[in-house]
Structures are given as structure tokens and as C-alpha cells.
């Protein structure tokens, strides 16, 4: 099949493009400019800004595609522009959404694809949900719609998430055995999934009639606590047992709000997602163990000399302030 990938050089997109080519599909990527992504020579490129509706219409008219995979649609307006451009021109539209469409905390774990989306968890999640609705409204008339909802995706070309963001300095702290700030008591659950496993589900959706009109979770099968997360990162990097410093989420948010936006509606909650539907219809498999994926991700960072030893706003200052305050609290009762 001829597949048009919009936003074809991001973390997940790179994996999708490679696997599409390996599966025998003809792939054209729409990008805004030059890219240094390591992609097969068979991939064709067209220049275009996702938000330029005239250009999007031109690409839809000139590229003879059977299926579109859209990795960079973020709201209903963009979805409607895509529908106008590709209606009647492609057989299938695969939209990359997110599990952030669901309300937090989840009503129950593990969540299925019918979990409640109201009230929305964030502006990002609400906008993605509205885009989903637009594509599903177009299903059967404009084209067949497929929606895929990844969770926390990592891999080569990206970094390793942690409580205070995605700064690569975290890897340096882990390697050196420096204290690691952890929100809450570290027992909330998180589930990273390597981009190559996520990408395989997108490829499995292409031209797959079972996926027409459906939404799918594509998430980890290795859900772990944040304490386990940090210890397994250390294990993957042959680093010392990490010194985990637990700070209540509310206090951490109040102290460093600019560095903790993901805590408010995401990291703080335990979330588990049921992948059974994607396993059944898309052939989704969780094949890359978290520690192996971390080794691969960090090796790619090292290759680019991208591990920054800078302590970003001084994590040590946060650690020292918290330890001082807790020691003072305890001392009042001795």
C-alpha cells in the first residue's frame, strides 16, 4: 500500500516509517524541512506544514495514497482540515491520539477503550478527544477511521522521563549515584513502552479492516511503580542503587511548578491500560523489556553526546531543602 505519514520524523514516526518499509509499503513522509532522522532510502519526502491548509490540500491531491497516518494532529480544527483534504482520496485515516483523552484518576484499572473521558484531564487531552470525535464522525463517509492511543513512549532519539521532566541530566545523576527526586511515596504506577513496539501497532493497523472505526490502546505490558522504575534504570546502566528522595506531590508542585506540570494530572495517578484489543486486531506485542529499552535509549544519547550533566535548576537544592525540613519536623517530636 501507499502510505502517507504526516509528521514522519518524530520518535514514534521514525519507527513506524522503518517498519512500513520493511513490511513492503511505499512510504511518503510530510515534513516541514530537512531531517537528520535515519530512514530507509526508499522513503519519499514532501515539504509541508501541517497547519497550512492549502498545502495540505495540495499534498492530498498530488500524493496517491491509500492510507494516511497522522502523528501531528492535536485538535478538532486540524482534524477537520485533514478530513476536508483527504475525504474520498484515501481509504483509511490512522490518527495518533493519546491515553490522555481519559479522565484522571481512572474509574478502574486496567482501563479499556470505553473508559470515561469526562471531565477532560488537560487541555491537551481534551483537544485530542475532540479530534478523535471529528475523525469518528467522518468514518464511513470520508474514509475509514482508526485511532491509536499510546501512553508513555520512549526510545532511541528521545530521553528517559523522570519526576522533574525529561532532562537527560537524570541519566548523569543515576550513573553517579546522586539523589533522585521522586514524587509521593514512589508507589504510583507507570508504564513506558518502547517506540518500536508502539510503531508495530500502527503498521498492523494499515489496511486492516478489523481496525476500521476502532480505537486502540498501545501501551506497556510492564507496569511498574516509580520506585521500581528508577531502580530498573539504574540496573540497566550498571549504576549504584539509587538514593530515592520522596517528596509529596503537592509540595513538589508548589515548590517548582515550572518543572512539574506532568505531576498534576499524570505521574501522580496509577494508570493501567488494557491492550487486549490491539493484541487481537493489530497483532500488538510488548517485546522490548524496559531495561533493554533504557540501555538502547541511553546508548543513543551517548552516541550523540547528549547526556547533559547540568543539574537543571539544582536538584540537589530540592533534595537538601526537603531533607532539612523533614529533619526539623521530626526533631520537634523527639
Tab-separated table of C-alpha atoms in Angstrom:
chain	number	residue	atom	x	y	z
A	1	UNK	CA	0.000	0.000	0.000
A	2	UNK	CA	0.951	3.610	-0.456
A	3	UNK	CA	1.124	5.262	2.987
A	4	UNK	CA	1.376	8.994	3.629
A	5	UNK	CA	2.882	9.732	7.038
A	6	UNK	CA	2.248	13.252	8.315
A	7	UNK	CA	4.941	14.218	10.802
A	8	UNK	CA	7.196	11.388	9.771
A	9	UNK	CA	10.418	12.069	11.672
A	10	UNK	CA	9.410	12.136	15.343
A	11	UNK	CA	10.225	9.479	17.935
A	12	UNK	CA	7.373	7.082	17.106
A	13	UNK	CA	7.185	8.177	13.477
A	14	UNK	CA	10.736	7.071	12.740
A	15	UNK	CA	9.932	3.580	13.998
A	16	UNK	CA	6.687	3.484	12.002
A	17	UNK	CA	8.418	4.571	8.789
A	18	UNK	CA	11.139	1.952	9.067
A	19	UNK	CA	8.654	-0.830	9.792
A	20	UNK	CA	6.306	0.230	6.999
A	21	UNK	CA	9.166	-0.064	4.513
A	22	UNK	CA	10.194	-3.426	5.962
A	23	UNK	CA	6.585	-4.596	5.508
A	24	UNK	CA	6.689	-3.698	1.814
A	25	UNK	CA	4.649	-0.483	1.869
A	26	UNK	CA	5.530	2.590	-0.217
A	27	UNK	CA	6.017	5.482	2.202
A	28	UNK	CA	5.907	9.236	1.720
A	29	UNK	CA	6.644	11.477	4.719
A	30	UNK	CA	5.343	15.015	5.059
A	31	UNK	CA	7.881	17.141	6.931
A	32	UNK	CA	8.391	20.860	7.497
A	33	UNK	CA	12.034	20.780	6.430
A	34	UNK	CA	15.238	18.807	6.328
A	35	UNK	CA	15.582	15.930	8.762
A	36	UNK	CA	18.501	14.008	10.222
A	37	UNK	CA	16.295	11.021	11.060
A	38	UNK	CA	17.850	7.726	9.957
A	39	UNK	CA	15.237	6.500	7.484
A	40	UNK	CA	15.375	3.996	4.584
A	41	UNK	CA	16.434	5.311	1.206
A	42	UNK	CA	13.131	4.145	-0.292
A	43	UNK	CA	11.184	6.774	1.689
A	44	UNK	CA	9.973	9.774	-0.291
A	45	UNK	CA	9.588	13.210	1.254
A	46	UNK	CA	7.318	16.142	0.552
A	47	UNK	CA	7.613	19.519	2.223
A	48	UNK	CA	4.611	20.865	4.059
A	49	UNK	CA	3.403	22.483	7.266
A	50	UNK	CA	0.559	20.555	8.934
A	51	UNK	CA	-1.167	23.874	9.697
A	52	UNK	CA	-1.029	25.192	6.113
A	53	UNK	CA	-4.432	24.059	4.867
A	54	UNK	CA	-3.707	24.973	1.240
A	55	UNK	CA	-0.501	22.946	1.276
A	56	UNK	CA	-2.268	20.045	2.995
A	57	UNK	CA	-4.879	20.070	0.249
A	58	UNK	CA	-2.142	20.079	-2.401
A	59	UNK	CA	-0.356	17.133	-0.776
A	60	UNK	CA	-3.646	15.216	-0.557
A	61	UNK	CA	-4.287	15.853	-4.240
A	62	UNK	CA	-0.789	15.091	-5.516
A	63	UNK	CA	0.242	12.099	-3.393
A	64	UNK	CA	-1.647	8.984	-4.449
A	65	UNK	CA	-2.042	7.415	-1.004
A	66	UNK	CA	-4.221	4.570	0.199
A	67	UNK	CA	-3.726	5.329	3.891
A	68	UNK	CA	-2.733	8.379	5.940
A	69	UNK	CA	-1.050	8.110	9.337
A	70	UNK	CA	-1.317	11.441	11.135
A	71	UNK	CA	1.126	11.883	14.015
A	72	UNK	CA	0.776	15.640	14.472
A	73	UNK	CA	-2.935	16.430	14.687
A	74	UNK	CA	-3.694	17.992	18.063
A	75	UNK	CA	-7.209	19.436	17.928
A	76	UNK	CA	-10.566	19.311	16.181
A	77	UNK	CA	-9.785	22.164	13.794
A	78	UNK	CA	-6.726	20.351	12.465
A	79	UNK	CA	-8.799	17.168	12.214
A	80	UNK	CA	-11.489	18.915	10.181
A	81	UNK	CA	-8.837	20.375	7.845
A	82	UNK	CA	-7.496	16.866	7.288
A	83	UNK	CA	-10.965	15.493	6.656
A	84	UNK	CA	-11.643	18.199	4.077
A	85	UNK	CA	-8.310	17.497	2.361
A	86	UNK	CA	-8.389	13.690	2.293
A	87	UNK	CA	-12.096	12.804	2.141
A	88	UNK	CA	-12.660	10.489	-0.814
A	89	UNK	CA	-8.958	10.435	-1.638
A	90	UNK	CA	-7.745	7.780	0.815
A	91	UNK	CA	-9.284	4.567	2.083
A	92	UNK	CA	-8.113	4.855	5.692
A	93	UNK	CA	-7.017	7.545	8.135
A	94	UNK	CA	-4.991	6.448	11.179
A	95	UNK	CA	-4.918	9.099	13.877
A	96	UNK	CA	-2.313	9.092	16.660
A	97	UNK	CA	-4.230	10.088	19.772
A	98	UNK	CA	-3.255	9.504	23.421
A	99	UNK	CA	-4.466	7.884	26.634
A	100	UNK	CA	-4.597	11.447	27.955
A	101	UNK	CA	-8.112	11.607	26.495
A	102	UNK	CA	-9.296	9.790	29.651
A	103	UNK	CA	-10.378	11.385	32.896
A	104	UNK	CA	-7.971	11.059	35.841
A	105	UNK	CA	-7.969	9.296	38.140
A	106	UNK	CA	-9.294	6.391	36.116
A	107	UNK	CA	-12.581	4.926	37.307
A	108	UNK	CA	-10.982	1.482	37.254
A	109	UNK	CA	-7.726	-0.236	36.318
A	110	UNK	CA	-6.998	-1.575	33.813
A	111	UNK	CA	-8.904	0.845	31.596
A	112	UNK	CA	-10.491	-0.300	28.353
A	113	UNK	CA	-11.066	1.913	25.325
A	114	UNK	CA	-14.547	2.781	26.627
A	115	UNK	CA	-13.238	4.444	29.812
A	116	UNK	CA	-14.716	7.838	30.697
A	117	UNK	CA	-13.252	10.896	29.017
A	118	UNK	CA	-15.205	13.411	31.128
A	119	UNK	CA	-14.144	15.681	32.591
A	120	UNK	CA	-11.012	16.008	30.485
A	121	UNK	CA	-7.693	15.701	32.267
A	122	UNK	CA	-5.967	18.600	30.476
A	123	UNK	CA	-6.319	20.960	27.535
A	124	UNK	CA	-4.065	18.630	25.526
A	125	UNK	CA	-6.239	15.625	26.372
A	126	UNK	CA	-9.496	17.475	25.667
A	127	UNK	CA	-8.220	18.658	22.299
A	128	UNK	CA	-7.100	15.164	21.322
A	129	UNK	CA	-10.512	13.804	22.326
A	130	UNK	CA	-12.237	16.433	20.180
A	131	UNK	CA	-10.007	15.461	17.235
A	132	UNK	CA	-10.953	11.809	17.755
A	133	UNK	CA	-14.627	12.752	17.667
A	134	UNK	CA	-14.172	14.620	14.389
A	135	UNK	CA	-12.432	11.669	12.759
A	136	UNK	CA	-15.016	9.190	14.023
A	137	UNK	CA	-17.810	11.438	12.724
A	138	UNK	CA	-16.127	11.243	9.296
A	139	UNK	CA	-15.774	7.450	9.451
A	140	UNK	CA	-17.585	5.626	6.680
A	141	UNK	CA	-18.173	8.720	4.583
A	142	UNK	CA	-14.813	10.443	4.165
A	143	UNK	CA	-12.689	7.340	4.827
A	144	UNK	CA	-12.286	4.557	7.385
A	145	UNK	CA	-11.019	5.940	10.698
A	146	UNK	CA	-8.617	4.175	13.057
A	147	UNK	CA	-7.497	5.774	16.338
A	148	UNK	CA	-4.442	4.617	18.281
A	149	UNK	CA	-3.803	5.782	21.844
A	150	UNK	CA	-0.199	5.383	23.036
A	151	UNK	CA	0.880	6.110	26.602
A	152	UNK	CA	4.441	6.885	27.705
A	153	UNK	CA	6.621	6.150	24.673
A	154	UNK	CA	10.408	6.242	24.821
A	155	UNK	CA	13.328	5.043	22.731
A	156	UNK	CA	16.317	5.984	20.619
A	157	UNK	CA	16.103	9.646	19.673
A	158	UNK	CA	14.432	10.563	22.963
A	159	UNK	CA	15.344	10.702	26.642
A	160	UNK	CA	14.259	8.957	29.853
A	161	UNK	CA	11.382	10.552	31.760
A	162	UNK	CA	11.590	11.273	35.485
A	163	UNK	CA	9.645	13.205	38.108
A	164	UNK	CA	11.188	16.530	37.130
A	165	UNK	CA	10.764	16.199	33.375
A	166	UNK	CA	12.803	14.721	30.556
A	167	UNK	CA	16.196	16.390	31.021
A	168	UNK	CA	18.997	13.988	30.153
A	169	UNK	CA	20.888	15.144	33.260
A	170	UNK	CA	18.815	12.480	35.047
A	171	UNK	CA	20.957	9.805	33.383
A	172	UNK	CA	24.085	11.506	34.715
A	173	UNK	CA	22.625	11.606	38.246
A	174	UNK	CA	21.672	7.919	38.084
A	175	UNK	CA	25.143	6.948	36.887
A	176	UNK	CA	26.834	8.933	39.653
A	177	UNK	CA	24.520	7.704	42.410
A	178	UNK	CA	23.224	11.213	43.152
A	179	UNK	CA	19.887	11.538	44.985
A	180	UNK	CA	16.842	11.229	42.730
A	181	UNK	CA	13.690	13.239	43.463
A	182	UNK	CA	10.565	11.036	43.396
A	183	UNK	CA	7.006	12.312	43.743
A	184	UNK	CA	4.842	10.951	46.527
A	185	UNK	CA	5.973	7.682	48.079
A	186	UNK	CA	7.006	6.282	44.691
A	187	UNK	CA	4.269	3.645	44.592
A	188	UNK	CA	2.043	5.087	41.843
A	189	UNK	CA	2.223	3.062	38.643
A	190	UNK	CA	3.746	3.982	35.301
A	191	UNK	CA	4.257	2.004	32.089
A	192	UNK	CA	6.779	3.084	29.439
A	193	UNK	CA	6.592	1.332	26.061
A	194	UNK	CA	9.428	1.378	23.532
A	195	UNK	CA	8.684	3.216	20.310
A	196	UNK	CA	9.364	0.146	18.149
A	197	UNK	CA	6.592	-1.821	19.858
A	198	UNK	CA	4.219	1.135	19.533
A	199	UNK	CA	5.187	1.586	15.886
A	200	UNK	CA	4.396	-2.044	15.092
A	201	UNK	CA	0.773	-1.486	16.136
A	202	UNK	CA	0.436	1.422	13.708
A	203	UNK	CA	1.822	-0.751	10.927
A	204	UNK	CA	-0.586	-3.516	11.923
A	205	UNK	CA	-3.496	-1.097	11.501
A	206	UNK	CA	-2.675	-0.134	7.898
A	207	UNK	CA	-5.201	-1.619	5.521
A	208	UNK	CA	-6.616	-3.760	8.339
A	209	UNK	CA	-10.409	-3.849	8.028
A	210	UNK	CA	-10.724	-5.089	11.619
A	211	UNK	CA	-9.346	-1.699	12.681
A	212	UNK	CA	-11.829	0.397	10.697
A	213	UNK	CA	-13.911	2.552	13.025
A	214	UNK	CA	-11.994	1.407	16.111
A	215	UNK	CA	-9.768	2.881	18.847
A	216	UNK	CA	-6.878	1.022	20.473
A	217	UNK	CA	-4.575	1.268	23.454
A	218	UNK	CA	-0.923	0.639	22.604
A	219	UNK	CA	0.803	0.749	25.974
A	220	UNK	CA	3.178	-1.094	28.265
A	221	UNK	CA	2.640	-4.641	29.444
A	222	UNK	CA	5.225	-3.988	32.172
A	223	UNK	CA	3.531	-1.529	34.515
A	224	UNK	CA	5.806	-0.682	37.439
A	225	UNK	CA	5.955	1.674	40.423
A	226	UNK	CA	8.113	4.767	40.170
A	227	UNK	CA	10.436	3.305	42.794
A	228	UNK	CA	10.883	0.243	40.596
A	229	UNK	CA	11.258	2.499	37.568
A	230	UNK	CA	14.283	4.332	38.962
A	231	UNK	CA	15.867	1.152	40.306
A	232	UNK	CA	15.487	-0.550	36.946
A	233	UNK	CA	17.000	2.421	35.125
A	234	UNK	CA	19.972	2.160	37.497
A	235	UNK	CA	20.177	-1.591	36.910
A	236	UNK	CA	20.082	-1.098	33.135
A	237	UNK	CA	23.001	1.343	33.352
A	238	UNK	CA	25.036	-0.731	35.856
A	239	UNK	CA	24.718	2.198	38.243
A	240	UNK	CA	24.606	2.196	42.063
A	241	UNK	CA	21.332	1.520	43.874
A	242	UNK	CA	19.574	4.890	43.549
A	243	UNK	CA	19.092	7.137	46.577
A	244	UNK	CA	15.390	7.961	46.202
A	245	UNK	CA	14.167	11.129	47.911
A	246	UNK	CA	10.383	11.128	48.240
A	247	UNK	CA	8.633	14.492	48.238
A	248	UNK	CA	4.822	14.783	48.446
A	249	UNK	CA	3.375	15.728	45.087
A	250	UNK	CA	1.537	18.822	46.339
A	251	UNK	CA	4.665	20.235	47.986
A	252	UNK	CA	6.783	19.486	44.920
A	253	UNK	CA	4.250	21.175	42.642
A	254	UNK	CA	4.155	24.228	44.913
A	255	UNK	CA	7.945	24.455	45.138
A	256	UNK	CA	8.862	24.010	41.466
A	257	UNK	CA	5.675	24.378	39.369
A	258	UNK	CA	7.549	25.109	36.146
A	259	UNK	CA	9.342	21.774	36.369
A	260	UNK	CA	6.437	19.569	37.410
A	261	UNK	CA	3.479	20.062	35.024
A	262	UNK	CA	3.267	16.321	34.341
A	263	UNK	CA	2.746	15.624	38.050
A	264	UNK	CA	-0.585	17.387	38.274
A	265	UNK	CA	-2.642	15.036	36.114
A	266	UNK	CA	-0.339	12.223	35.066
A	267	UNK	CA	2.600	10.913	37.114
A	268	UNK	CA	0.705	11.168	40.410
A	269	UNK	CA	-2.008	8.707	39.354
A	270	UNK	CA	-1.726	4.958	38.993
A	271	UNK	CA	-2.855	4.042	35.498
A	272	UNK	CA	-3.008	0.699	33.734
A	273	UNK	CA	-4.418	0.211	30.241
A	274	UNK	CA	-5.841	-2.947	28.689
A	275	UNK	CA	-4.080	-3.760	25.401
A	276	UNK	CA	-6.154	-6.850	24.600
A	277	UNK	CA	-7.989	-5.218	21.710
A	278	UNK	CA	-4.764	-4.118	19.985
A	279	UNK	CA	-3.260	-7.552	20.587
A	280	UNK	CA	-6.296	-9.184	18.965
A	281	UNK	CA	-6.763	-6.879	15.953
A	282	UNK	CA	-3.359	-5.291	15.308
A	283	UNK	CA	-1.008	-8.057	16.402
A	284	UNK	CA	0.426	-5.757	19.061
A	285	UNK	CA	3.156	-7.343	21.184
A	286	UNK	CA	5.242	-5.962	24.016
A	287	UNK	CA	8.670	-7.291	23.047
A	288	UNK	CA	11.235	-4.821	24.385
A	289	UNK	CA	11.932	-5.171	28.106
A	290	UNK	CA	12.158	-1.818	29.909
A	291	UNK	CA	15.787	-2.255	30.962
A	292	UNK	CA	16.811	-3.257	27.443
A	293	UNK	CA	14.920	-0.256	26.071
A	294	UNK	CA	16.652	2.063	28.556
A	295	UNK	CA	20.070	0.730	27.531
A	296	UNK	CA	19.243	1.361	23.878
A	297	UNK	CA	17.887	4.839	24.571
A	298	UNK	CA	20.871	5.907	26.654
A	299	UNK	CA	23.338	4.387	24.176
A	300	UNK	CA	21.786	6.621	21.513
A	301	UNK	CA	22.114	9.622	23.839
A	302	UNK	CA	25.767	8.775	24.439
A	303	UNK	CA	26.380	8.403	20.711
A	304	UNK	CA	25.097	11.951	20.218
A	305	UNK	CA	26.962	13.161	23.322
A	306	UNK	CA	23.556	14.297	24.564
A	307	UNK	CA	23.716	13.412	28.263
A	308	UNK	CA	23.876	16.820	29.926
A	309	UNK	CA	25.495	16.718	33.415
A	310	UNK	CA	23.885	20.044	34.341
A	311	UNK	CA	21.586	19.570	37.315
A	312	UNK	CA	18.723	21.660	35.862
A	313	UNK	CA	17.566	24.151	38.472
A	314	UNK	CA	19.689	22.311	41.031
A	315	UNK	CA	18.030	19.059	42.004
A	316	UNK	CA	20.443	18.997	44.932
A	317	UNK	CA	18.853	22.181	46.261
A	318	UNK	CA	15.442	20.497	46.239
A	319	UNK	CA	16.858	17.419	47.969
A	320	UNK	CA	18.665	19.467	50.633
A	321	UNK	CA	15.644	21.689	51.334
A	322	UNK	CA	13.325	18.699	51.709
A	323	UNK	CA	15.702	16.782	53.958
A	324	UNK	CA	16.291	19.825	56.137
A	325	UNK	CA	12.570	20.458	56.526
A	326	UNK	CA	11.731	16.843	57.364
A	327	UNK	CA	14.568	16.608	59.877
A	328	UNK	CA	13.272	19.770	61.546
A	329	UNK	CA	9.754	18.316	61.619
A	330	UNK	CA	10.894	15.074	63.226
A	331	UNK	CA	13.108	16.915	65.721
A	332	UNK	CA	10.074	18.721	67.150
A	333	UNK	CA	8.750	15.393	68.465
A	334	UNK	CA	11.973	13.956	69.834
